[in-house]
Coordinates of C-alpha atoms in Angstrom, one line a residue:
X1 CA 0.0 0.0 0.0
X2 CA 0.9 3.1 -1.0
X3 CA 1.2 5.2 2.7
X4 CA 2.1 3.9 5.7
X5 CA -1.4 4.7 7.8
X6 CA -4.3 5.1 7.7
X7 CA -6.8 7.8 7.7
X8 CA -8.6 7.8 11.3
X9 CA -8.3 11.2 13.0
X10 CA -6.9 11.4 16.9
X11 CA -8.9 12.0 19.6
X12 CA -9.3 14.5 22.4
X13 CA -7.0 13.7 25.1
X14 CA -9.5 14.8 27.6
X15 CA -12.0 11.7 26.5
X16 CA -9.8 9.0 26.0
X17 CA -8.7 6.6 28.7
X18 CA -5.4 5.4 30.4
X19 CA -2.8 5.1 27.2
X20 CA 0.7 4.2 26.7
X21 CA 4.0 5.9 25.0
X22 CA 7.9 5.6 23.7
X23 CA 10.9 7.5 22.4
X24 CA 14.5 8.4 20.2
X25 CA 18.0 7.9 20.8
X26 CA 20.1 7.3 23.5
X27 CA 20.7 4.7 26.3
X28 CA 21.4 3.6 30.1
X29 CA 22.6 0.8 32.9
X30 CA 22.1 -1.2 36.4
X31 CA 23.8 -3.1 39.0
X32 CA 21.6 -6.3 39.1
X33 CA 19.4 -6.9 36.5
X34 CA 16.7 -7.8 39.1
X35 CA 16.6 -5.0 40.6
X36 CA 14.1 -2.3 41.1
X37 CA 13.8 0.5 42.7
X38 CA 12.9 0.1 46.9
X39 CA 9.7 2.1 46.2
X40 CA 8.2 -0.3 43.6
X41 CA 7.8 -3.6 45.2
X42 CA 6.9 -7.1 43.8
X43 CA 3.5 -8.1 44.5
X44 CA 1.7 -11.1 44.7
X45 CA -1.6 -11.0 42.3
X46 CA -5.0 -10.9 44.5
X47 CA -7.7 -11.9 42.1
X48 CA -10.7 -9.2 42.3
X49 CA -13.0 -10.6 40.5
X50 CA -15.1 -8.3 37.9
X51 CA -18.1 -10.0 36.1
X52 CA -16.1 -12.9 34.6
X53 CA -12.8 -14.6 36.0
X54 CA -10.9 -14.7 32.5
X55 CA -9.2 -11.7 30.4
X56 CA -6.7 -11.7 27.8
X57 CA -3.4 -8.9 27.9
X58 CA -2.9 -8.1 24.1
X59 CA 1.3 -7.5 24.2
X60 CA 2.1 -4.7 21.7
X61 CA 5.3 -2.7 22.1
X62 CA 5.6 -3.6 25.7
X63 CA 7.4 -6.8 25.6
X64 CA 8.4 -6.5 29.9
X65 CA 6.6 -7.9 32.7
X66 CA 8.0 -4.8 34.8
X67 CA 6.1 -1.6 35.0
X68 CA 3.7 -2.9 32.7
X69 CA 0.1 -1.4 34.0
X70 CA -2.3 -3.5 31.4
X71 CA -0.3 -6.7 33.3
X72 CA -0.8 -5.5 36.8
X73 CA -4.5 -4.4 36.0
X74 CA -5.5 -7.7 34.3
X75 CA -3.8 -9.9 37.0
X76 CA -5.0 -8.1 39.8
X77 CA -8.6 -7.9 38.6
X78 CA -9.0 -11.0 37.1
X79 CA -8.8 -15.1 38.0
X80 CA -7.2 -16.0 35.3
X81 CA -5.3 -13.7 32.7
X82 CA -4.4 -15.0 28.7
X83 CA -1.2 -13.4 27.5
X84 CA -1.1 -13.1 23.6
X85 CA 1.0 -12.1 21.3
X86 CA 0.2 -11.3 17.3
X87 CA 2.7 -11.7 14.5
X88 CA 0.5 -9.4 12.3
X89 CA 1.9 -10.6 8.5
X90 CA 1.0 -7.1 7.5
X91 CA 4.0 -5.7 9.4
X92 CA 6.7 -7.9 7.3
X93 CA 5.0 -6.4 3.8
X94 CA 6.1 -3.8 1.7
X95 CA 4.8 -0.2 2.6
X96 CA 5.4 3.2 1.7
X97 CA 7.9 3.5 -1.7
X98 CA 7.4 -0.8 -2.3
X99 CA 10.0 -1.1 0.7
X100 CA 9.6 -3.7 3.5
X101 CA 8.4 -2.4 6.8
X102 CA 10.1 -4.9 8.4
X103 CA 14.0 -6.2 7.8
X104 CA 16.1 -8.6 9.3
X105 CA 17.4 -6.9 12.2
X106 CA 14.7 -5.8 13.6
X107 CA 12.2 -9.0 12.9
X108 CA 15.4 -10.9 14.9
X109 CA 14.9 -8.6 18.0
X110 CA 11.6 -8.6 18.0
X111 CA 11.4 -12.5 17.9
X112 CA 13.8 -12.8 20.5
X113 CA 11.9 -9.9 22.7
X114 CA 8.8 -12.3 22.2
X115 CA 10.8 -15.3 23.5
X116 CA 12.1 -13.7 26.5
X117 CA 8.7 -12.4 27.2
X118 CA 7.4 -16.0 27.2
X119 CA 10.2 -17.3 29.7
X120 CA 9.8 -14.1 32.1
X121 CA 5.9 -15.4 32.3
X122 CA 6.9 -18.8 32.2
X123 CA 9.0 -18.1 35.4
X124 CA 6.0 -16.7 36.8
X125 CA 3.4 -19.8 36.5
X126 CA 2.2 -18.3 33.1
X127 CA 2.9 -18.4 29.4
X128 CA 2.5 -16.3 26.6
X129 CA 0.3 -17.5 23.4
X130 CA 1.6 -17.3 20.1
X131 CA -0.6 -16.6 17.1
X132 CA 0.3 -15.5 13.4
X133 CA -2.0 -13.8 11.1
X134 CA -4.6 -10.5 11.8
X135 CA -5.4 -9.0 15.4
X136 CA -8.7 -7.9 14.8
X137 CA -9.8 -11.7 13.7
X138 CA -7.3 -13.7 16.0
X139 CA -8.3 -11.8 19.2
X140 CA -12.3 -12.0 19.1
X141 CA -12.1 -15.6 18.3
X142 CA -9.7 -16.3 21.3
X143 CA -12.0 -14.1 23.9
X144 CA -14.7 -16.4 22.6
X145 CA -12.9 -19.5 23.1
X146 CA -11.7 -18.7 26.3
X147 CA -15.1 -16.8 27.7
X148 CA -12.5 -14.0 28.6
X149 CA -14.4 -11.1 29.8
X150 CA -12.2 -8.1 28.9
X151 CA -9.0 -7.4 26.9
X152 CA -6.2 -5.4 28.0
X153 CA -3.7 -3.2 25.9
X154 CA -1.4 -0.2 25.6
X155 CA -3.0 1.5 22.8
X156 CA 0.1 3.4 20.2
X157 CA 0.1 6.6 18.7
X158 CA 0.2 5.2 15.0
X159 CA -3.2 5.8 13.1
X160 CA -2.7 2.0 11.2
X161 CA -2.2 0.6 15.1
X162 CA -5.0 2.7 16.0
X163 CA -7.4 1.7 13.1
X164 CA -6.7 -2.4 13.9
X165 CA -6.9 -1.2 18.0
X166 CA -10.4 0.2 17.0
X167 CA -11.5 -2.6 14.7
X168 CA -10.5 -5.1 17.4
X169 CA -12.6 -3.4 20.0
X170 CA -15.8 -2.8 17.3
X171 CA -15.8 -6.8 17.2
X172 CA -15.4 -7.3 21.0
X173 CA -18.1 -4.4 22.0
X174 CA -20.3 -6.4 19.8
X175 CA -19.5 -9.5 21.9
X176 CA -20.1 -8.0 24.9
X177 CA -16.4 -7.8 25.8
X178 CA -14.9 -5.0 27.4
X179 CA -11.5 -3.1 26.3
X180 CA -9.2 -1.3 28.2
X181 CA -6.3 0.7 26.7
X182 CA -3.4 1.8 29.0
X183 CA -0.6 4.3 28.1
X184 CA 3.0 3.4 28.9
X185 CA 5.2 4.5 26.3
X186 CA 6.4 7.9 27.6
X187 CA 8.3 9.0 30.7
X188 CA 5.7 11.2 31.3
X189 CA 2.1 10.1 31.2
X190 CA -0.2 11.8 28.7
X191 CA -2.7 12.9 31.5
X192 CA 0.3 14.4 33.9
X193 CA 1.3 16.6 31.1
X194 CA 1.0 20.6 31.6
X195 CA -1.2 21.4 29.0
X196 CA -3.2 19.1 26.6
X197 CA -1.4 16.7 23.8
X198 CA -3.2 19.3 20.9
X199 CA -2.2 22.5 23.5
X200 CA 1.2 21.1 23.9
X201 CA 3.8 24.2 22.3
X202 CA 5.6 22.9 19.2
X203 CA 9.2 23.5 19.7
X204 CA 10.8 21.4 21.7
X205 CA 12.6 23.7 24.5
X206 CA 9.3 25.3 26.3
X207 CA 7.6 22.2 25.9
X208 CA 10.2 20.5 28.3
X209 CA 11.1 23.3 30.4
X210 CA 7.1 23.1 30.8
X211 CA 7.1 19.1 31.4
X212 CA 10.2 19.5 34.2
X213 CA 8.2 22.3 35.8
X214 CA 4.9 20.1 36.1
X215 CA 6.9 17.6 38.5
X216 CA 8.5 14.1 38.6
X217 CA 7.0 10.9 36.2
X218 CA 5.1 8.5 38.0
X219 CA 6.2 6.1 39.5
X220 CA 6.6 2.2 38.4
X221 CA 3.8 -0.2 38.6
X222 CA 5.2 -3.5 40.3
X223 CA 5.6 -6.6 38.7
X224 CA 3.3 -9.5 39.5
X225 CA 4.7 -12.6 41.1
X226 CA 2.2 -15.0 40.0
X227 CA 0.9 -14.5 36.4
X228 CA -2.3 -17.4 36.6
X229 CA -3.5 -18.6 33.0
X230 CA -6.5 -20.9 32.3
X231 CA -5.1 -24.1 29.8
X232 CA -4.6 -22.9 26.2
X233 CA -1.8 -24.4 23.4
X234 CA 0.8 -21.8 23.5
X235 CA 2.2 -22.5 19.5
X236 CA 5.5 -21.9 18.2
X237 CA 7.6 -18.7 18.1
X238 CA 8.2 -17.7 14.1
X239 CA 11.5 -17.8 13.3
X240 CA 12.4 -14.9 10.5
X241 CA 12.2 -17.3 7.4
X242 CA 8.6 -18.0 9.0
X243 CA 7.9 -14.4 8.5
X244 CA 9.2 -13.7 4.6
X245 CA 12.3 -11.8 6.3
X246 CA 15.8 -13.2 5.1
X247 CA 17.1 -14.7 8.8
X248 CA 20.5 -12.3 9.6
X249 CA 23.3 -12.7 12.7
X250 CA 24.7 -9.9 14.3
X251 CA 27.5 -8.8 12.7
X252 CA 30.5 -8.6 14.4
X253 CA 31.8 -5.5 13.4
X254 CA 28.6 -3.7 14.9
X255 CA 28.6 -1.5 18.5
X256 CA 27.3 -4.1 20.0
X257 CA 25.1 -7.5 19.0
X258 CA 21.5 -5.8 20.1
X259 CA 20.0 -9.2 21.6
X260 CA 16.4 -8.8 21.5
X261 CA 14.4 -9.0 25.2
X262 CA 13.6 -7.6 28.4
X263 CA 16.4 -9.5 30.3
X264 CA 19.1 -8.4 27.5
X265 CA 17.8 -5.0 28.0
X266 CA 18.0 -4.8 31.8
X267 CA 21.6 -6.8 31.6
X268 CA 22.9 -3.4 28.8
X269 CA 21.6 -0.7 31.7
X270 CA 23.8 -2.5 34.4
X271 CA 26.6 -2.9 32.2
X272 CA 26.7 0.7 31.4
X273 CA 25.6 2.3 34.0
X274 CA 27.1 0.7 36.8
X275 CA 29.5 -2.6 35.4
X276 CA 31.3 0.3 33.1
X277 CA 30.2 3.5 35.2
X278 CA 29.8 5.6 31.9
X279 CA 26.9 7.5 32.7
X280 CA 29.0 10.3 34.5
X281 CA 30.3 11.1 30.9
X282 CA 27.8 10.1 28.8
X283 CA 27.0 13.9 27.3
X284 CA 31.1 13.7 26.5
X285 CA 31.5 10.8 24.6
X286 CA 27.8 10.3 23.2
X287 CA 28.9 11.4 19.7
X288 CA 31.4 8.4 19.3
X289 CA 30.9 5.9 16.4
X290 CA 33.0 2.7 17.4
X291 CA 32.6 0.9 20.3
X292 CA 30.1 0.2 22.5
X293 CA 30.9 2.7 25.6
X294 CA 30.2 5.8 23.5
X295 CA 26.0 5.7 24.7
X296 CA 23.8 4.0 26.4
X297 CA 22.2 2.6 23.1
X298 CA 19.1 1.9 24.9
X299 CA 16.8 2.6 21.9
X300 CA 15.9 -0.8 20.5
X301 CA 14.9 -1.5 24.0
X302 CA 12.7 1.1 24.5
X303 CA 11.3 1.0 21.2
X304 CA 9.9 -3.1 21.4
X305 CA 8.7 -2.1 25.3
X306 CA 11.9 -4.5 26.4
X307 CA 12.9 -1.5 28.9
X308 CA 10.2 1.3 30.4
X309 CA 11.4 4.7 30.4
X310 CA 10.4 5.0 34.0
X311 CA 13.0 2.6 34.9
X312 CA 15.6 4.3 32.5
X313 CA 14.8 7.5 34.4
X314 CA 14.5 5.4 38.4
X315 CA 17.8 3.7 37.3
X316 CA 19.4 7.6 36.2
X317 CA 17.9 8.9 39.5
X318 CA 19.5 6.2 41.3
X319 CA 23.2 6.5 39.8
X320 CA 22.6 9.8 40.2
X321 CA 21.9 9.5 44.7
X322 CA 24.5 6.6 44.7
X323 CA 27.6 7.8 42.1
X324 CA 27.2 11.5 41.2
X325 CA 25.0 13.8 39.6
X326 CA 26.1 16.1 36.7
X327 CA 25.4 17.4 33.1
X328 CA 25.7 14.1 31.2
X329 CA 23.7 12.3 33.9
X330 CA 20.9 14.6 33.2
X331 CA 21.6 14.3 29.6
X332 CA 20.6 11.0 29.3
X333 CA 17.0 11.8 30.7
X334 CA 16.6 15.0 28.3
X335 CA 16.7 12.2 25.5
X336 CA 14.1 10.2 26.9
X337 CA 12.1 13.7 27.2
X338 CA 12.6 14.0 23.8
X339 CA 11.5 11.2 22.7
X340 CA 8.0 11.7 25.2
X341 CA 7.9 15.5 22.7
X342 CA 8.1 13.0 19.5
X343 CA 5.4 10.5 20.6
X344 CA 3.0 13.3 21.9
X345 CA 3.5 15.2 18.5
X346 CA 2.5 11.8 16.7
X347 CA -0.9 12.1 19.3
X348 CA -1.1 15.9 18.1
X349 CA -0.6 16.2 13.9
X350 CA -0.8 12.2 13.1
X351 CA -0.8 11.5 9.3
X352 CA 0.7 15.3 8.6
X353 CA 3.8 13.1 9.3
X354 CA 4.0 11.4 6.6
X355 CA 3.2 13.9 3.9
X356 CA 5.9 15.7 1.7
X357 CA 5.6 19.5 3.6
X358 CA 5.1 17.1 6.9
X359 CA 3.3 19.0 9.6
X360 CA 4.5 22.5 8.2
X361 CA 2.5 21.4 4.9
X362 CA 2.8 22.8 1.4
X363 CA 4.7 20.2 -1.3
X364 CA 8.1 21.1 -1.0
X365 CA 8.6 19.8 -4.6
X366 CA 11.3 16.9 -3.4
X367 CA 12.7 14.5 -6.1
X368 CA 11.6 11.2 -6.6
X369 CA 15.0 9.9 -8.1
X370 CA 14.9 6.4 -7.3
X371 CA 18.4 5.8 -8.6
X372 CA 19.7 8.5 -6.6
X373 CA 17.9 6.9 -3.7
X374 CA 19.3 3.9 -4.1
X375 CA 22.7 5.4 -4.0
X376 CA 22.0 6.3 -1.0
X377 CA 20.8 3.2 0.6
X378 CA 23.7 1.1 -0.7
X379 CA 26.5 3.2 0.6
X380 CA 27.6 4.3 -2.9
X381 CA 27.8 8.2 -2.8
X382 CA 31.2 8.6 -3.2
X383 CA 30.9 10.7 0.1
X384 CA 32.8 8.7 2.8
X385 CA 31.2 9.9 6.3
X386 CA 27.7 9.4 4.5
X387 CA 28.8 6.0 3.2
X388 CA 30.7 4.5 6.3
X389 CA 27.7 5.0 8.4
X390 CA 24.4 3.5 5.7
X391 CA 26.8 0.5 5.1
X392 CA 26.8 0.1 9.4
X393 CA 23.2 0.7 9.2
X394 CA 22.3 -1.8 6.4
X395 CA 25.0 -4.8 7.9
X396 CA 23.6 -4.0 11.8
X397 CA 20.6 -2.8 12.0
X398 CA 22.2 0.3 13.9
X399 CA 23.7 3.9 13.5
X400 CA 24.6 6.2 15.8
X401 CA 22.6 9.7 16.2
X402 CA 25.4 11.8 14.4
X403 CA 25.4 9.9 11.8
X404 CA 21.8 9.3 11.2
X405 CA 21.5 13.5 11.5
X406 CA 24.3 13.5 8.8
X407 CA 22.8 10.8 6.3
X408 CA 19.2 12.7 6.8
X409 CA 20.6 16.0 5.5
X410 CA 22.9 14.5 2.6
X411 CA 19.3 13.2 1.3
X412 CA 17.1 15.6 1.5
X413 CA 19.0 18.7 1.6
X414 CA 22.5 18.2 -0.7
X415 CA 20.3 15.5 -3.0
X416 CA 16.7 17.0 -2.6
X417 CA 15.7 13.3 -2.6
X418 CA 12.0 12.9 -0.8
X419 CA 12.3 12.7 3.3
X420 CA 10.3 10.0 3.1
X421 CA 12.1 8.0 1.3
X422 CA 15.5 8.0 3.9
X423 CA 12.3 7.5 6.9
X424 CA 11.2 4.6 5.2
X425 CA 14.0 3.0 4.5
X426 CA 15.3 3.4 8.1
X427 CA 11.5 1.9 9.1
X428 CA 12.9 -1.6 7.2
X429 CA 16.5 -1.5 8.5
X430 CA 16.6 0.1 12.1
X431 CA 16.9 -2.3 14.8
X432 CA 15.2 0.6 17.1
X433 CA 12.7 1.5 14.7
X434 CA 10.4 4.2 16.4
X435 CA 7.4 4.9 14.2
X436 CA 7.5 8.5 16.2
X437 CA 11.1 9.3 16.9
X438 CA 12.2 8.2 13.1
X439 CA 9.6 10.2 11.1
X440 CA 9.4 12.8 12.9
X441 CA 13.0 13.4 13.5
X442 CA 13.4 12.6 9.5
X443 CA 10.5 15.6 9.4
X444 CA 12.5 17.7 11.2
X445 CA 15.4 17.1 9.7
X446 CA 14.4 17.7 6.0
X447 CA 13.1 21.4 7.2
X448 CA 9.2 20.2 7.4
X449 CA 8.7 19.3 11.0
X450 CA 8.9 20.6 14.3
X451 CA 10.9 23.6 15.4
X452 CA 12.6 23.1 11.5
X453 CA 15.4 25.8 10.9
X454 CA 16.7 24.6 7.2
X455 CA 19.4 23.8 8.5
X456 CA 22.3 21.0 6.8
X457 CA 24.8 19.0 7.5
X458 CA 28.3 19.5 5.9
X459 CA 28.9 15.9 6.0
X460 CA 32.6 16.5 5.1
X461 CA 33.3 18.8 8.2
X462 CA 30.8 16.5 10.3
X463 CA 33.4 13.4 9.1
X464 CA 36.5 15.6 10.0
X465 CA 35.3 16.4 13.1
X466 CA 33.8 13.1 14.7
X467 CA 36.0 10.5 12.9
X468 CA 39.0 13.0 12.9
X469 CA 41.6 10.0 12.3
X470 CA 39.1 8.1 9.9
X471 CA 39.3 4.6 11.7
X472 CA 35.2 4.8 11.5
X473 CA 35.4 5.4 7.7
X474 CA 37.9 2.5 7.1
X475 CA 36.4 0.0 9.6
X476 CA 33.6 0.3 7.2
X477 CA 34.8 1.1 3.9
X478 CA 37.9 -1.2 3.4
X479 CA 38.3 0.0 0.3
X480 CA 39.7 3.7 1.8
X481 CA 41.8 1.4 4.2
X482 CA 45.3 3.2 2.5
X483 CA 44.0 7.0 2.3
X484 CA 45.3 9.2 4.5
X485 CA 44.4 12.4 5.6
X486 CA 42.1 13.0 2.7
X487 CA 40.0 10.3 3.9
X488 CA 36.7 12.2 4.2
X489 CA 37.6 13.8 0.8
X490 CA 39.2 11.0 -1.5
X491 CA 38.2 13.0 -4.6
X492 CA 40.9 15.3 -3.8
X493 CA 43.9 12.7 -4.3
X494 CA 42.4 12.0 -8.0
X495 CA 42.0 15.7 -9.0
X496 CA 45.7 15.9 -7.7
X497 CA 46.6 13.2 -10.1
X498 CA 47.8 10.8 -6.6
X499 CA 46.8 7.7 -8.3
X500 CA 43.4 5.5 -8.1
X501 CA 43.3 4.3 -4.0
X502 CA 45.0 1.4 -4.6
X503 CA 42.8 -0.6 -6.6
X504 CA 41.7 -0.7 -11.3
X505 CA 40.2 1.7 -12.9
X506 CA 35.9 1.6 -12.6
X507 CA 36.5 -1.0 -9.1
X508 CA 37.3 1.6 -6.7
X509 CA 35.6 3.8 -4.5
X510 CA 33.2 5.9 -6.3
X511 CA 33.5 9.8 -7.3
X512 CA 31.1 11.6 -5.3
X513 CA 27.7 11.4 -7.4
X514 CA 27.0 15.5 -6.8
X515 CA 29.2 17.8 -7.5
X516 CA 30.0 19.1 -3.6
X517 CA 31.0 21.9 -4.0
X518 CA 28.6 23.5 -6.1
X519 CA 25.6 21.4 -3.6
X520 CA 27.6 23.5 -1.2
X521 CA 27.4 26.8 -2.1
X522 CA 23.8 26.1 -2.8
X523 CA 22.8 25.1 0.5
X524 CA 25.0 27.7 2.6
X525 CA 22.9 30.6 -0.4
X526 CA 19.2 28.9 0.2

């Protein structure tokens, strides 16, 4: 299909119920993976029994049994709870552009989120079922089987989520089933915020100065000790082959191998945090590009729901009493807030998103040059910074924030390629793919989204500056492995007649496919 979402319009803060919310880039640590804060204590489930004794807990993007209020709200209230979750094939088809909404790295995470969801419940006396094929048919036809009484759910931003959320409680109101959404995506909850989601200001700065004003985030919901389930076949976990997605290991040369799952996500806060004690310097070294120490590189976590971002911010909090408190501490929770801005504006503007002015409208008059585009994608621009860090992204599933800003701008503003194009692309191939944070960020980058400036990258300066020696550029581009200091620049050895990098004629590294300096002068006169 030809866009991303659908058509169904947002509604009113002020008459929805309990939701849930998510975030961008950035990431933390903890000391024991079981830990949690001493305020949020485990609990063991007391059943209080509504008009039935069975409901089912949908699990969306909040793959944790921690801080997880449709959990603790369906166990408490009910005998008997059903997890389930959906491997919707719509996800792993093509979308916007005829590119796949789903790749490899990210359909690995997410299967292996989905296993260790199932062992965390499984460690609890529960299970989680397994189904393939469409919510809004798979989920009526389980409550019926089961004589479950209510479903439970952390509704999304998305309008597509949103129109199979609303087809899914059509069916069940129909039934005679009741629905409850919950909201758990943000650090801040939607109905703690200042003003409401359509009131909220649009730049970025007074909206959080606002947020911090308003008081703390709530705090965590505790995690159930007993999860009971009624008798139910709990099928098999898809492998990616299962799914029409070509199966893909972590590459070794990546920052780090991004197992998928709540544990794995608990495990990388400790081990940055407080194993490697890198918080303290986190604003310092959180434009790096090799390594895994640089950031927290939390995202993927807190995009599948692995990690809540109120236990990012109790864990920050807690380093903060127990090691020190500074700038890069605080830095850490300022990308979680903006994250909160990017989901909220999603609640606010919707499918303006995903048009060509984005939420600034107008038709910006972007090419469609699909071979340019594909220049792009494969790494082949002839621009080394730019290339380096999409031939990371398409071989990890990963790429740091610096580069994604510089890869952003050398689309849309030195090619004039269409935004959407880059978001969609990064949709298939990010590990932390954020429906939110990645088109909205895209938006803002390409000049049509919030607080939008026109600014652009000089990717060459950008390379000169963060990968000053070039070992990013070669550890990526083995090709450039004998350039010297005109790595970020190799055109310059050939218009100095210095010889062809080593390698014949045509099998080299490409000339840059614009001419830079004239897309230069351009830019810096627009």
């Amino acid at each position: 299909m030809e866009h991303r979402y659908g058509t169904d319009t947002v509604p009113d803060p002020r008459s929805c119920p309990l939701f849930e919310a998510d975030g961008s880039a950035g990431s933390p640590g903890a000391m024991c993976v079981e830990f949690f804060p001493v305020f949020v204590r485990p609990f063991r489930a007391v059943a209080i029994t509504m008009s039935g004794d069975t409901a089912i807990i949908w699990f969306r993007e909040d793959l944790r049994v921690h801080d997880n209020e449709a959990l603790v709200s369906a166990v408490r209230e009910f005998d008997r709870v059903l997890p389930v979750y959906v491997f919707d094939p719509r996800e792993f088809d093509d979308g916007m552009f005829d590119l796949p909404k789903t790749g490899p790295h990210r359909t690995r995470f997410l299967t292996e989120s989905v296993t260790d969801l199932r062992d965390s419940l499984r460690t609890r006396n529960g299970d989680l079922l397994v189904k393939r094929g469409e919510p809004e048919s798979l989920l009526p036809s389980l409550a019926a089987e089961h004589d479950a009484e209510a479903l439970f759910y952390h509704t999304t931003p998305a309008s597509e989520e949103k129109a199979v959320e609303a087809a899914i409680t059509d069916a069940l109101d129909a039934d005679g089933v009741e629905t409850r959404s919950f909201w758990g995506k943000t650090l801040y909850h939607r109905t703690d915020l200042p003003t409401s989601i359509h009131g909220m200001n649009d730049t970025f700065t007074p909206w959080r100065k606002s947020v911090e004003q308003s008081g703390a985030p709530r705090d965590q919901v505790p995690t159930p000790d007993e999860i009971p389930v009624p008798e139910a076949d709990p099928g098999e976990i898809p492998v990616s082959s299962d799914l029409g997605v070509e199966a893909r290991e972590p590459d070794g040369r990546g920052v780090l191998p991004f197992a998928g799952g709540e544990s794995q996500g608990r495990d990388r806060v400790g081990t940055y945090l407080w194993d490697e004690d890198r918080l303290r310097e986190y604003k310092e070294t959180r434009n790096g590009l090799l390594g895994s120490e640089f950031s927290s590189k939390l995202s993927a976590w807190l995009t599948h729901g692995c990690l809540s971002p109120r236990y990012v911010y109790d864990e920050v909090k807690r380093y903060e009493s127990e090691r020190v408190s500074n700038e890069s501490t605080y830095w850490l929770v300022f990308e979680l807030l903006w994250r909160d801005f990017m989901t909220f504006q999603f609640e606010k503007y919707g499918d303006a998103f995903f048009a060509p002015g984005g939420i600034q409208g107008g038709d910006p008059g972007w090419r469609k040059d699909r071979e340019a585009f594909e220049q792009w994608a494969n790494g082949e621009t002839g621009v080394p910074f730019v290339d380096a860090n999409m031939r990371e992204l398409n071989e990890t599933g990963y790429m740091s924030n610096r580069g994604r800003q510089n890869v952003a701008s050398f689309l849309a503003d030195w090619l004039e390629v269409d935004w959407r194009m880059g978001a969609a692309y990064f949709e298939a191939k990010l590990v932390d793919y954020d429906v939110c944070s990645n088109w909205g960020n895209w938006a803002y980058q390409a000049g049509v989204g919030n607080d939008s400036r026109n600014n652009y990258f000089n990717v060459v300066k950008q390379g000169k500056r963060y990968d000053s020696g070039g070992e990013y550029v070669r550890h990526w581009l083995p090709e450039l492995a004998d350039v010297g200091e005109n790595i970020h620049e190799p055109w310059t050895i050939r218009e100095k007649g210095q010889g062809t990098l080593g390698t014949p004629p045509g099998e080299g590294y490409p000339q840059p496919m614009i001419d830079m300096d004239a897309a230069h002068e351009r830019l810096r006169n627009r």
